[in-house]
Each structure stands twice: as structure tokens, then as C-alpha cells.
Amino acid sequence: MMEKPSFDYYDHPVFNPKRLHLQTTAITKLGEELHRWLWTGATGGVITGQARVGKTTALRTLASQLYTRGKVPIPVYYISMPSRDQRTILSVFRQLCWSVNLRTDRNDRADHLSDRFVHYLADKAVEARCQQAVLFVDEMQRLWPNQFNAFAEVYDKLLLFDIALTVIFVGNDQECQRLIEQVEQPEYAHIHGRFFTQGLSFRGLTSKKEVKTCLSQYDNLRYPSNGPTYTGYFLPAAVKKGWRLATLSGDVWRIFHEYQSKFHIESWGMQYFTAAINTLLSDFLPHDGVENFNDDMMHECIRISGLIPSLVRIAS
Amino acid sequence: MNPFHLNLGHAFAQPYESYYAMLRRCLIANPGIPLTTIQTLLRKVDPDHGSLVERISVLQLSSDLVKSERHSPSWANYRRQCPECAKYLYHTDIYALPWLTRCPLHHCAFTHECPVCHQPWPDMHELATRSCPGCGRLSLDQLDSHVLPRIRGQDYQPIADIYDLIARNDVHHTVLLLAQDDLNQEYSNWWCSVAITSSSFPSLLARHPPTISEKKLKSLNIHTHESHQRSARLSPIAHVNDEIQRQMVSHTLGEELHAVENNPPWTRMKADFMVMQAIAQWIAQHTSRKHHVNIASYRYLSLDYFLDAPDPCPYCLALSLWFFHTSARLYGKTTNRIIDDYPFCTAGRLHEFFSGCVPYAHCDGDYFKVDSAFAAWFYRRGLEISFVDMLRFAFDFLKQVRLYRENTSAFKEIPPYQSNDFPERLCSFEVADGRIHFYYENEHPLDNYIPERISSLEKQCQRYQKFHNAHRRDRNKIIIGKIPEAELSFDIYCALQNDYAGLLRNIWDSYGN
């Protein structure tokens, strides 16, 4: 029987984008902002941004990096709202319980599910020895205004346990706008005042400097942990000679900027950026050589990343 | 069913809580989930443990589990609770202890029912379905905002103090008291280490050094009785194993008979006589002047015999049993076994008699004897307790026989006679600095027993004696010793012993030696 190699070549994070975590300037700034919210007692906030800009990845990265002023890690919970026919508060409680593997049964009542979830958070607070908690609610644009009451109820019940919950809603710019306008109506003042007083627009890469920061991480992160850098994994000879991916940042940014200007793109979404760079690093540069890098190569990588859907040609 | 996450209600965890309290907070933290579903889940998650609460217990944070051994965790412990504690989801096993008169935290009386819904405190299954805020599975809407702050601010030191008191008892169980002539422990002993659940527990334990003050006990709402202490110097014994082996050797009745005839145990007989004299005086105090104690053989008598006979005199019955048993012990184990043949006692559920004995202490693998003063006192106390036990049985048996005559099925429904139901047997002891310290209640077991008054006892006694003489079952030589009240002399006692020796000789002859 063939022995499995100690690691699989295609197990590299470059081939598994879900495992590729680049610390961008935007993520760093988001982390700072979240800490400001938490340390000033904010009960909620909204993070919006374009589709595929990297909001969810940023949240998952920051989930383990939130601390109280006393440096105690804050328990963080993440829920992504699915798209469903049901627009009830019960469905929100059901989703909350399901997200943390609490029992949900079709006969469960809303108050049972609500209490069950609250007790879960209370238990975790004791285990973590932290009286704060953060709940990220992703895909907020799928919620209906009345469903925010579910989160308000959870917040209120946690006060019995002396636990301060901060609920942070995350959604896409265009799709959230309608919802945010609805919540600004007087009948939702209790929701708006609680969860919508803080806001942040999350963006992708917006400058050459930020591109360089990301490309430098390819030159420094290693896989496996005691192995070569990401760049060295695919271009060992070039790296050995002193070549670095970050040297391409100027060209990379320049070429993207052409698309940005032409198509009025606010920022380079991380999904598209990593797709383009991963293709460049794992395919084009090893095949053609770093000395043969040119604009056409980069254009092709951007095309393949799907940044501009109209440029994607469907093979007939 | 895929395993789901089970909330445990950590926020409500409190020190020294019982399994009952642990289960209650788990149920509260998982609203709407049936108990059976929780049980099924835990059986899957933790198949190694056998019970629901054990499985819940192993899931607790170490900080939740304070920090002393629970005494006798039992589901019966939930029946008596402090209503104030129950409001704050608290219960601890010690609330079931009879010597704890009030809640040590709130100083209110324990109850057997919830003051909110007026139902008895729920058991495990009722707990899962009851929604009463005072005793059941309350929801967060029912939870007062001050509950958790109160839980966090509660001082549990009084509970800790009581568990400390209980824990002291465990230390002392490393010492054993054994009967000098029964090192193989073939027979029941009259002394009984006080159990935690006995109302005498704090009285006897509190006197162990360092002693606990009355003020402290009162502040914890612990009820105590008067208790006493005796101490004895211990001396190590050599060649105990030889002694144990020797006691395992069985002698014939003839051998035991000859041994006593050749070397009468005068010291022991004198001790037995003094106790018998005291018993006779005590009986005289509780009966009329016309009543005279008769010593007779009740061997071989069955329950049927007593159903046909007039009511026996419990005093004569008890003292006869006592005399026959105590005298048999002078000879040896074989004699003891032959003499103690009382089918009616077995029917009345009394299977063994207590005996006076000299104690040995068994401590850390070594054996010690006690000084002679303590030994004599201990021996005498054993004889007194032996008689009190037989007398209690006699009165109980008389009552059973009367009931049985009226209704033959009633006998089976009567609870068995409990030898350990009187406090004189209870004790605690410890060894320190080369001495044994023995703690007990009631200096004179006889004086503490108040027998029922029986009208016209002397007539009842005479009627029975007449019947007994006409229908005796013991085909051996009859001993009838009429003891004048308060005038039992050593001569009369020796005469009784001579008759007793004659009875043994007849038995020996009957067995064809």
C-alpha cells in the first residue's frame, strides 16, 4: 500500500484559499475599531462592504483576537443568516441555537430557544471568565426588521447574567442599504439605538502600499511551518537568488488601477486579489520564469480572478 | 440522534451543591428539552458512568465542584429543603441530616413542601416537568434579577464548616474496636460507630479535639445532646495472630464444660453478677412489689407456642434470655451456639444477642489492649446494653404476638425489630497520644430506657409461668430461679449458675458426648 507523503503538494494554502489568511491593513484597522467599540461599551454595530471584499474572512481572523481592556480573551460567536422563506423571530433563534450545536426541534418554542441560547452564552462566559461576548451576524441583508428583536431579547436576557453582549451585523453595501433605511424608522428606534450606532465600511486593497503589505506576506509566511515561504514553495530558485514577490507590487497595483479607473471599482476585494496572485504565483511565474513577468501575464491573472465578470469568457 | 451541546448552568453553580441542585440548574439551562432526551444524550456521550447525575457531574468545571466529599448523596435527600435556598437554586445533601435543625445560611426551618406551589419538593422526574419558580425548572422570565448577585455574594462558610465536621468522622474510622474473645468478629458487637445520619452524630464528634464550641454549633443550627467521654491507656499486644488462631479452634461442649468446672472464671462471674443485681433492682423499680422475676429456659420455643400461651412477662423473658446468654459466654462459643436456640426470636427478627466483652483496639495494623478500669467499664456497659436490647425486643415481641392473634397476616407486615434503634449503642472513638478516647451518650443505658407500664403484671407473669411449667419444651433440666426484688445475692446467683451447669451437663449427655 502506497504510503501517504508527509504533506500533500496541493495542500498548500495557495491552493486552499479558505486557509489563506493575509493580515491586511483593513483587517488591522477593523480590529482596532472593534476594540474601540467594545471598550467603550457599544452594544452593537454594522460593518458593510462590497461583495467578496473579505469581510467574513476578516471576522474569522479577528474572532480569536478580541480582548478586554484587562487582556482577557472575549468569547466570539459567528452566525451567518441563511436565505429562507421564514421571516420570523423563531427562525432567528433556531439559527442561533443551530450555529452552536444546541438542540433544535420542530416543536421548540421561541422562548425555549431564546433561553437555551442565552444559557449557552452564560456557560461560555463562566468558562472563559469573561463577562463580555461578541456575536457577529453575517449576511445581515437577509434579515427582516422585526427579526432584530430576537437579538435585542438575547441582549436583555444576558443582562441577568451581567454579561454585556455586542452584536455586530455584517452585510453587503448595496443589499444592506434598504434594510438600514427601514431600521431608521421610528418604530425601530429601540433597534437602531442599540445596534446601529456604530458603523464601519470595510474595503479591500486601496493602495500600492497595501498591495505590498500583502505580497510581503507571501514572502514571509511558510508552509509547512518549518518549510519554505509561500514564494519559495513555488519559485525556489528565484528566491534563492534573492528575488521577492513584493518587488512586483508596483506593477501589480498599476495594472489593477487601470481596471479600477475604468470600471469604478472602490477597492480590490481580497477574494479577487488572492485569486489573481495565487494564479500568478502557482502557475504563470513557475512556468514562464520571474524574469518574464509582464503586463499581459498580470492582466490574464486578473481576468481569471473574476474581478470583471464581463472579461470572463465561457469556453464554447 | 447526533450529540448536541448540553448547557450546564455554570452561572448557578454554588459550593457544596448536591447532585439534585446540579441537575436542577442543568434542566433550567436546557429549557424545553425532555429529561429523557438529556439522559439519552449523556448515555451516548459518556457511557462509562452509570447514572444521569454522575454523567452531569463529570462535565462540570473544576471550579463548580467544591470541594469536599458529599455525604451519602441520595435522591431521598431532596425531600427536606430550605425554601430560601431553593429560590436561589441551591440545595446541599446535608439538609437531610436530622441534627441540622435549620438552614445554616438563612436560619429558616426546613420544609417538606415548596412554599410557592405547596407541593412536596419534586423528585428528579418531577423536577424536569415542574415550572414553579420556587422548586422547578424556571425560565429566564421567572428569574429575578437579584438571584445571581445574591448567589455570587452568598457566604457558604457555614456549609463548609458542617462538611468539615463530617469529614472529621472519616479520619476516625481508621481505628477499630474488637471484642477480646472474638477477634475474628463472628458475632455482632453492641457498640456502633455513630453514623452521619444519626441525631447523635454532632454530640459525639464535636467532643473530639479540637472541640467545637456550643456557640459554634448553635450558630450552625446543629442540635446536640449531652455526651460523655472515657479514656484508656493502650498497651501493645504481642502474638495476636496466635490468639486469633486459637479462637478459630472449635471446642466441644464437654471440653468447655470441663474447662469452667476446673477453673471457674470468678472475676467474670462477679462482674456478671453485679450487672444482674443492678438489673434486678431496676426491674423492681418498674414493677410492683408483688412481681418476682423468674429465670426460666425459653429455648426451642416457637412463635406458635406464644400464640397459644398467655402473654409472657417481658421482664422475666428478657432477664432469662440475658442470663442464659451471658452464662453461656462464660463457657465458650460452642456453648453459646447451643444455648442461643430461640426460634421465636428468629421469627421476631432478632437473630443475635449482644454480649459484654473486653475491647481490643486495632489501629494501623497493630493491636492494643486497654487498661483494666476501662475494660471493666466497657464490659459492664455491654452487659447492660445487651439486657436493654433483649427487653426492647421482649416488649416489641409481645406487641407483635397480640397483633398476630387478632390478624394472622399482620405479623408479616410488622417492620422487623431494629437492634440499632437505640442511642446507647452509639459511640465514636479515636486514638491519640497512646490513649483511646471513647465518646458516648447516656452513662447508664438502663436508666435511659422507660418501659411501658403493664397493668396487673404480676398476674400476667404468674399465669404465664404456670403455662410454661406445664408445657415446657426444653426437655433438659429446668432452671427456675425466683429472684426476690432488689435482693439478688451472690449466693442466689451462684445457685443459678450451678443449675445452669447442670443443664449443660444434661445437654452434653443428650448429645452422647
JSON list of C-alpha atoms in Angstrom, two decimals, chain B residues 162-269:
[
{"chain": "B", "resi": 162, "resn": "ILE", "atom": "CA", "xyz": [-20.53, 21.46, 58.58]},
{"chain": "B", "resi": 163, "resn": "TYR", "atom": "CA", "xyz": [-18.78, 19.45, 55.90]},
{"chain": "B", "resi": 164, "resn": "ASP", "atom": "CA", "xyz": [-15.56, 19.86, 57.86]},
{"chain": "B", "resi": 165, "resn": "LEU", "atom": "CA", "xyz": [-17.30, 18.43, 60.89]},
{"chain": "B", "resi": 166, "resn": "ILE", "atom": "CA", "xyz": [-18.45, 15.47, 58.84]},
{"chain": "B", "resi": 167, "resn": "ALA", "atom": "CA", "xyz": [-15.00, 14.99, 57.34]},
{"chain": "B", "resi": 168, "resn": "ARG", "atom": "CA", "xyz": [-13.52, 14.61, 60.81]},
{"chain": "B", "resi": 169, "resn": "ASN", "atom": "CA", "xyz": [-15.54, 11.46, 61.16]},
{"chain": "B", "resi": 170, "resn": "ASP", "atom": "CA", "xyz": [-13.72, 9.84, 58.25]},
{"chain": "B", "resi": 171, "resn": "VAL", "atom": "CA", "xyz": [-10.38, 10.25, 59.98]},
{"chain": "B", "resi": 172, "resn": "HIS", "atom": "CA", "xyz": [-11.53, 8.27, 62.96]},
{"chain": "B", "resi": 173, "resn": "HIS", "atom": "CA", "xyz": [-12.66, 5.27, 61.05]},
{"chain": "B", "resi": 174, "resn": "THR", "atom": "CA", "xyz": [-9.13, 4.01, 60.83]},
{"chain": "B", "resi": 175, "resn": "VAL", "atom": "CA", "xyz": [-9.48, 2.67, 64.39]},
{"chain": "B", "resi": 176, "resn": "LEU", "atom": "CA", "xyz": [-11.44, -0.48, 65.12]},
{"chain": "B", "resi": 177, "resn": "LEU", "atom": "CA", "xyz": [-12.66, -1.83, 68.40]},
{"chain": "B", "resi": 178, "resn": "LEU", "atom": "CA", "xyz": [-12.78, -5.60, 68.64]},
{"chain": "B", "resi": 179, "resn": "ALA", "atom": "CA", "xyz": [-14.00, -7.98, 71.29]},
{"chain": "B", "resi": 180, "resn": "GLN", "atom": "CA", "xyz": [-11.07, -9.62, 73.01]},
{"chain": "B", "resi": 181, "resn": "ASP", "atom": "CA", "xyz": [-12.66, -13.08, 72.78]},
{"chain": "B", "resi": 182, "resn": "ASP", "atom": "CA", "xyz": [-13.98, -12.57, 69.26]},
{"chain": "B", "resi": 183, "resn": "LEU", "atom": "CA", "xyz": [-11.15, -11.19, 67.21]},
{"chain": "B", "resi": 184, "resn": "ASN", "atom": "CA", "xyz": [-12.50, -12.94, 64.14]},
{"chain": "B", "resi": 185, "resn": "GLN", "atom": "CA", "xyz": [-15.67, -10.87, 64.54]},
{"chain": "B", "resi": 186, "resn": "GLU", "atom": "CA", "xyz": [-18.08, -13.75, 64.34]},
{"chain": "B", "resi": 187, "resn": "TYR", "atom": "CA", "xyz": [-20.70, -12.00, 66.42]},
{"chain": "B", "resi": 188, "resn": "SER", "atom": "CA", "xyz": [-22.43, -8.64, 66.42]},
{"chain": "B", "resi": 189, "resn": "ASN", "atom": "CA", "xyz": [-20.94, -6.05, 68.69]},
{"chain": "B", "resi": 190, "resn": "TRP", "atom": "CA", "xyz": [-23.04, -3.91, 70.96]},
{"chain": "B", "resi": 191, "resn": "TRP", "atom": "CA", "xyz": [-21.19, -0.75, 70.09]},
{"chain": "B", "resi": 192, "resn": "CYS", "atom": "CA", "xyz": [-21.96, 1.03, 66.88]},
{"chain": "B", "resi": 193, "resn": "SER", "atom": "CA", "xyz": [-19.97, 3.88, 65.41]},
{"chain": "B", "resi": 194, "resn": "VAL", "atom": "CA", "xyz": [-22.29, 6.81, 65.11]},
{"chain": "B", "resi": 195, "resn": "ALA", "atom": "CA", "xyz": [-23.42, 7.39, 61.55]},
{"chain": "B", "resi": 196, "resn": "ILE", "atom": "CA", "xyz": [-23.58, 10.79, 59.98]},
{"chain": "B", "resi": 197, "resn": "THR", "atom": "CA", "xyz": [-27.34, 10.40, 59.68]},
{"chain": "B", "resi": 198, "resn": "SER", "atom": "CA", "xyz": [-27.79, 9.80, 63.41]},
{"chain": "B", "resi": 199, "resn": "SER", "atom": "CA", "xyz": [-29.09, 12.63, 65.57]},
{"chain": "B", "resi": 200, "resn": "SER", "atom": "CA", "xyz": [-26.24, 11.80, 67.96]},
{"chain": "B", "resi": 201, "resn": "PHE", "atom": "CA", "xyz": [-23.56, 12.44, 65.37]},
{"chain": "B", "resi": 202, "resn": "PRO", "atom": "CA", "xyz": [-22.60, 16.01, 66.28]},
{"chain": "B", "resi": 203, "resn": "SER", "atom": "CA", "xyz": [-22.80, 15.33, 70.01]},
{"chain": "B", "resi": 204, "resn": "LEU", "atom": "CA", "xyz": [-20.21, 12.62, 69.78]},
{"chain": "B", "resi": 205, "resn": "LEU", "atom": "CA", "xyz": [-17.98, 14.13, 67.09]},
{"chain": "B", "resi": 206, "resn": "ALA", "atom": "CA", "xyz": [-17.92, 17.61, 68.44]},
{"chain": "B", "resi": 207, "resn": "ARG", "atom": "CA", "xyz": [-16.10, 16.45, 71.54]},
{"chain": "B", "resi": 208, "resn": "HIS", "atom": "CA", "xyz": [-13.17, 15.17, 69.55]},
{"chain": "B", "resi": 209, "resn": "PRO", "atom": "CA", "xyz": [-10.23, 17.54, 69.83]},
{"chain": "B", "resi": 210, "resn": "PRO", "atom": "CA", "xyz": [-10.11, 20.22, 68.67]},
{"chain": "B", "resi": 211, "resn": "THR", "atom": "CA", "xyz": [-13.53, 20.53, 70.18]},
{"chain": "B", "resi": 212, "resn": "ILE", "atom": "CA", "xyz": [-16.20, 22.67, 68.62]},
{"chain": "B", "resi": 213, "resn": "SER", "atom": "CA", "xyz": [-17.83, 25.17, 70.93]},
{"chain": "B", "resi": 214, "resn": "GLU", "atom": "CA", "xyz": [-21.51, 25.09, 71.78]},
{"chain": "B", "resi": 215, "resn": "LYS", "atom": "CA", "xyz": [-21.77, 28.61, 70.43]},
{"chain": "B", "resi": 216, "resn": "LYS", "atom": "CA", "xyz": [-20.42, 27.49, 67.10]},
{"chain": "B", "resi": 217, "resn": "LEU", "atom": "CA", "xyz": [-22.75, 24.53, 66.93]},
{"chain": "B", "resi": 218, "resn": "LYS", "atom": "CA", "xyz": [-25.68, 26.74, 67.77]},
{"chain": "B", "resi": 219, "resn": "SER", "atom": "CA", "xyz": [-24.75, 29.25, 65.08]},
{"chain": "B", "resi": 220, "resn": "LEU", "atom": "CA", "xyz": [-24.81, 26.39, 62.58]},
{"chain": "B", "resi": 221, "resn": "ASN", "atom": "CA", "xyz": [-28.22, 25.28, 63.87]},
{"chain": "B", "resi": 222, "resn": "ILE", "atom": "CA", "xyz": [-26.82, 21.92, 64.94]},
{"chain": "B", "resi": 223, "resn": "HIS", "atom": "CA", "xyz": [-28.65, 20.18, 67.72]},
{"chain": "B", "resi": 224, "resn": "THR", "atom": "CA", "xyz": [-26.61, 18.25, 70.27]},
{"chain": "B", "resi": 225, "resn": "HIS", "atom": "CA", "xyz": [-27.27, 16.06, 73.30]},
{"chain": "B", "resi": 226, "resn": "GLU", "atom": "CA", "xyz": [-25.19, 15.67, 76.39]},
{"chain": "B", "resi": 227, "resn": "SER", "atom": "CA", "xyz": [-22.35, 13.24, 75.82]},
{"chain": "B", "resi": 228, "resn": "HIS", "atom": "CA", "xyz": [-19.59, 11.66, 77.86]},
{"chain": "B", "resi": 229, "resn": "GLN", "atom": "CA", "xyz": [-16.03, 10.64, 77.42]},
{"chain": "B", "resi": 230, "resn": "ARG", "atom": "CA", "xyz": [-13.75, 7.99, 78.83]},
{"chain": "B", "resi": 231, "resn": "SER", "atom": "CA", "xyz": [-10.12, 7.44, 78.06]},
{"chain": "B", "resi": 232, "resn": "ALA", "atom": "CA", "xyz": [-7.83, 4.48, 78.46]},
{"chain": "B", "resi": 233, "resn": "ARG", "atom": "CA", "xyz": [-4.15, 3.87, 78.12]},
{"chain": "B", "resi": 234, "resn": "LEU", "atom": "CA", "xyz": [-3.29, 1.49, 75.32]},
{"chain": "B", "resi": 235, "resn": "SER", "atom": "CA", "xyz": [-0.67, -1.20, 75.58]},
{"chain": "B", "resi": 236, "resn": "PRO", "atom": "CA", "xyz": [0.57, -3.11, 72.57]},
{"chain": "B", "resi": 237, "resn": "ILE", "atom": "CA", "xyz": [-0.19, -6.80, 72.44]},
{"chain": "B", "resi": 238, "resn": "ALA", "atom": "CA", "xyz": [2.19, -9.39, 71.19]},
{"chain": "B", "resi": 239, "resn": "HIS", "atom": "CA", "xyz": [1.27, -12.67, 69.46]},
{"chain": "B", "resi": 240, "resn": "VAL", "atom": "CA", "xyz": [-2.17, -11.57, 68.44]},
{"chain": "B", "resi": 241, "resn": "ASN", "atom": "CA", "xyz": [-2.16, -13.89, 65.45]},
{"chain": "B", "resi": 242, "resn": "ASP", "atom": "CA", "xyz": [-1.74, -16.82, 67.80]},
{"chain": "B", "resi": 243, "resn": "GLU", "atom": "CA", "xyz": [-4.73, -15.60, 69.72]},
{"chain": "B", "resi": 244, "resn": "ILE", "atom": "CA", "xyz": [-6.76, -15.28, 66.54]},
{"chain": "B", "resi": 245, "resn": "GLN", "atom": "CA", "xyz": [-5.82, -18.78, 65.52]},
{"chain": "B", "resi": 246, "resn": "ARG", "atom": "CA", "xyz": [-6.65, -20.10, 68.94]},
{"chain": "B", "resi": 247, "resn": "GLN", "atom": "CA", "xyz": [-10.09, -18.55, 68.79]},
{"chain": "B", "resi": 248, "resn": "MET", "atom": "CA", "xyz": [-10.75, -20.25, 65.50]},
{"chain": "B", "resi": 249, "resn": "VAL", "atom": "CA", "xyz": [-10.35, -23.66, 67.10]},
{"chain": "B", "resi": 250, "resn": "SER", "atom": "CA", "xyz": [-13.72, -25.16, 67.97]},
{"chain": "B", "resi": 251, "resn": "HIS", "atom": "CA", "xyz": [-14.12, -26.97, 71.27]},
{"chain": "B", "resi": 252, "resn": "THR", "atom": "CA", "xyz": [-16.82, -29.42, 72.19]},
{"chain": "B", "resi": 253, "resn": "LEU", "atom": "CA", "xyz": [-19.45, -28.65, 74.76]},
{"chain": "B", "resi": 254, "resn": "GLY", "atom": "CA", "xyz": [-17.82, -31.16, 77.07]},
{"chain": "B", "resi": 255, "resn": "GLU", "atom": "CA", "xyz": [-14.43, -29.53, 76.77]},
{"chain": "B", "resi": 256, "resn": "GLU", "atom": "CA", "xyz": [-15.88, -26.13, 77.54]},
{"chain": "B", "resi": 257, "resn": "LEU", "atom": "CA", "xyz": [-17.84, -27.54, 80.46]},
{"chain": "B", "resi": 258, "resn": "HIS", "atom": "CA", "xyz": [-14.80, -29.18, 81.97]},
{"chain": "B", "resi": 259, "resn": "ALA", "atom": "CA", "xyz": [-12.68, -26.09, 81.48]},
{"chain": "B", "resi": 260, "resn": "VAL", "atom": "CA", "xyz": [-15.08, -23.98, 83.52]},
{"chain": "B", "resi": 261, "resn": "GLU", "atom": "CA", "xyz": [-15.58, -26.64, 86.16]},
{"chain": "B", "resi": 262, "resn": "ASN", "atom": "CA", "xyz": [-11.86, -26.93, 86.65]},
{"chain": "B", "resi": 263, "resn": "ASN", "atom": "CA", "xyz": [-11.17, -23.22, 86.60]},
{"chain": "B", "resi": 264, "resn": "PRO", "atom": "CA", "xyz": [-14.29, -21.14, 87.29]},
{"chain": "B", "resi": 265, "resn": "PRO", "atom": "CA", "xyz": [-13.98, -17.61, 85.88]},
{"chain": "B", "resi": 266, "resn": "TRP", "atom": "CA", "xyz": [-14.74, -15.89, 89.17]},
{"chain": "B", "resi": 267, "resn": "THR", "atom": "CA", "xyz": [-13.74, -12.43, 88.09]},
{"chain": "B", "resi": 268, "resn": "ARG", "atom": "CA", "xyz": [-16.07, -12.50, 85.19]},
{"chain": "B", "resi": 269, "resn": "MET", "atom": "CA", "xyz": [-18.86, -14.12, 87.16]}
]
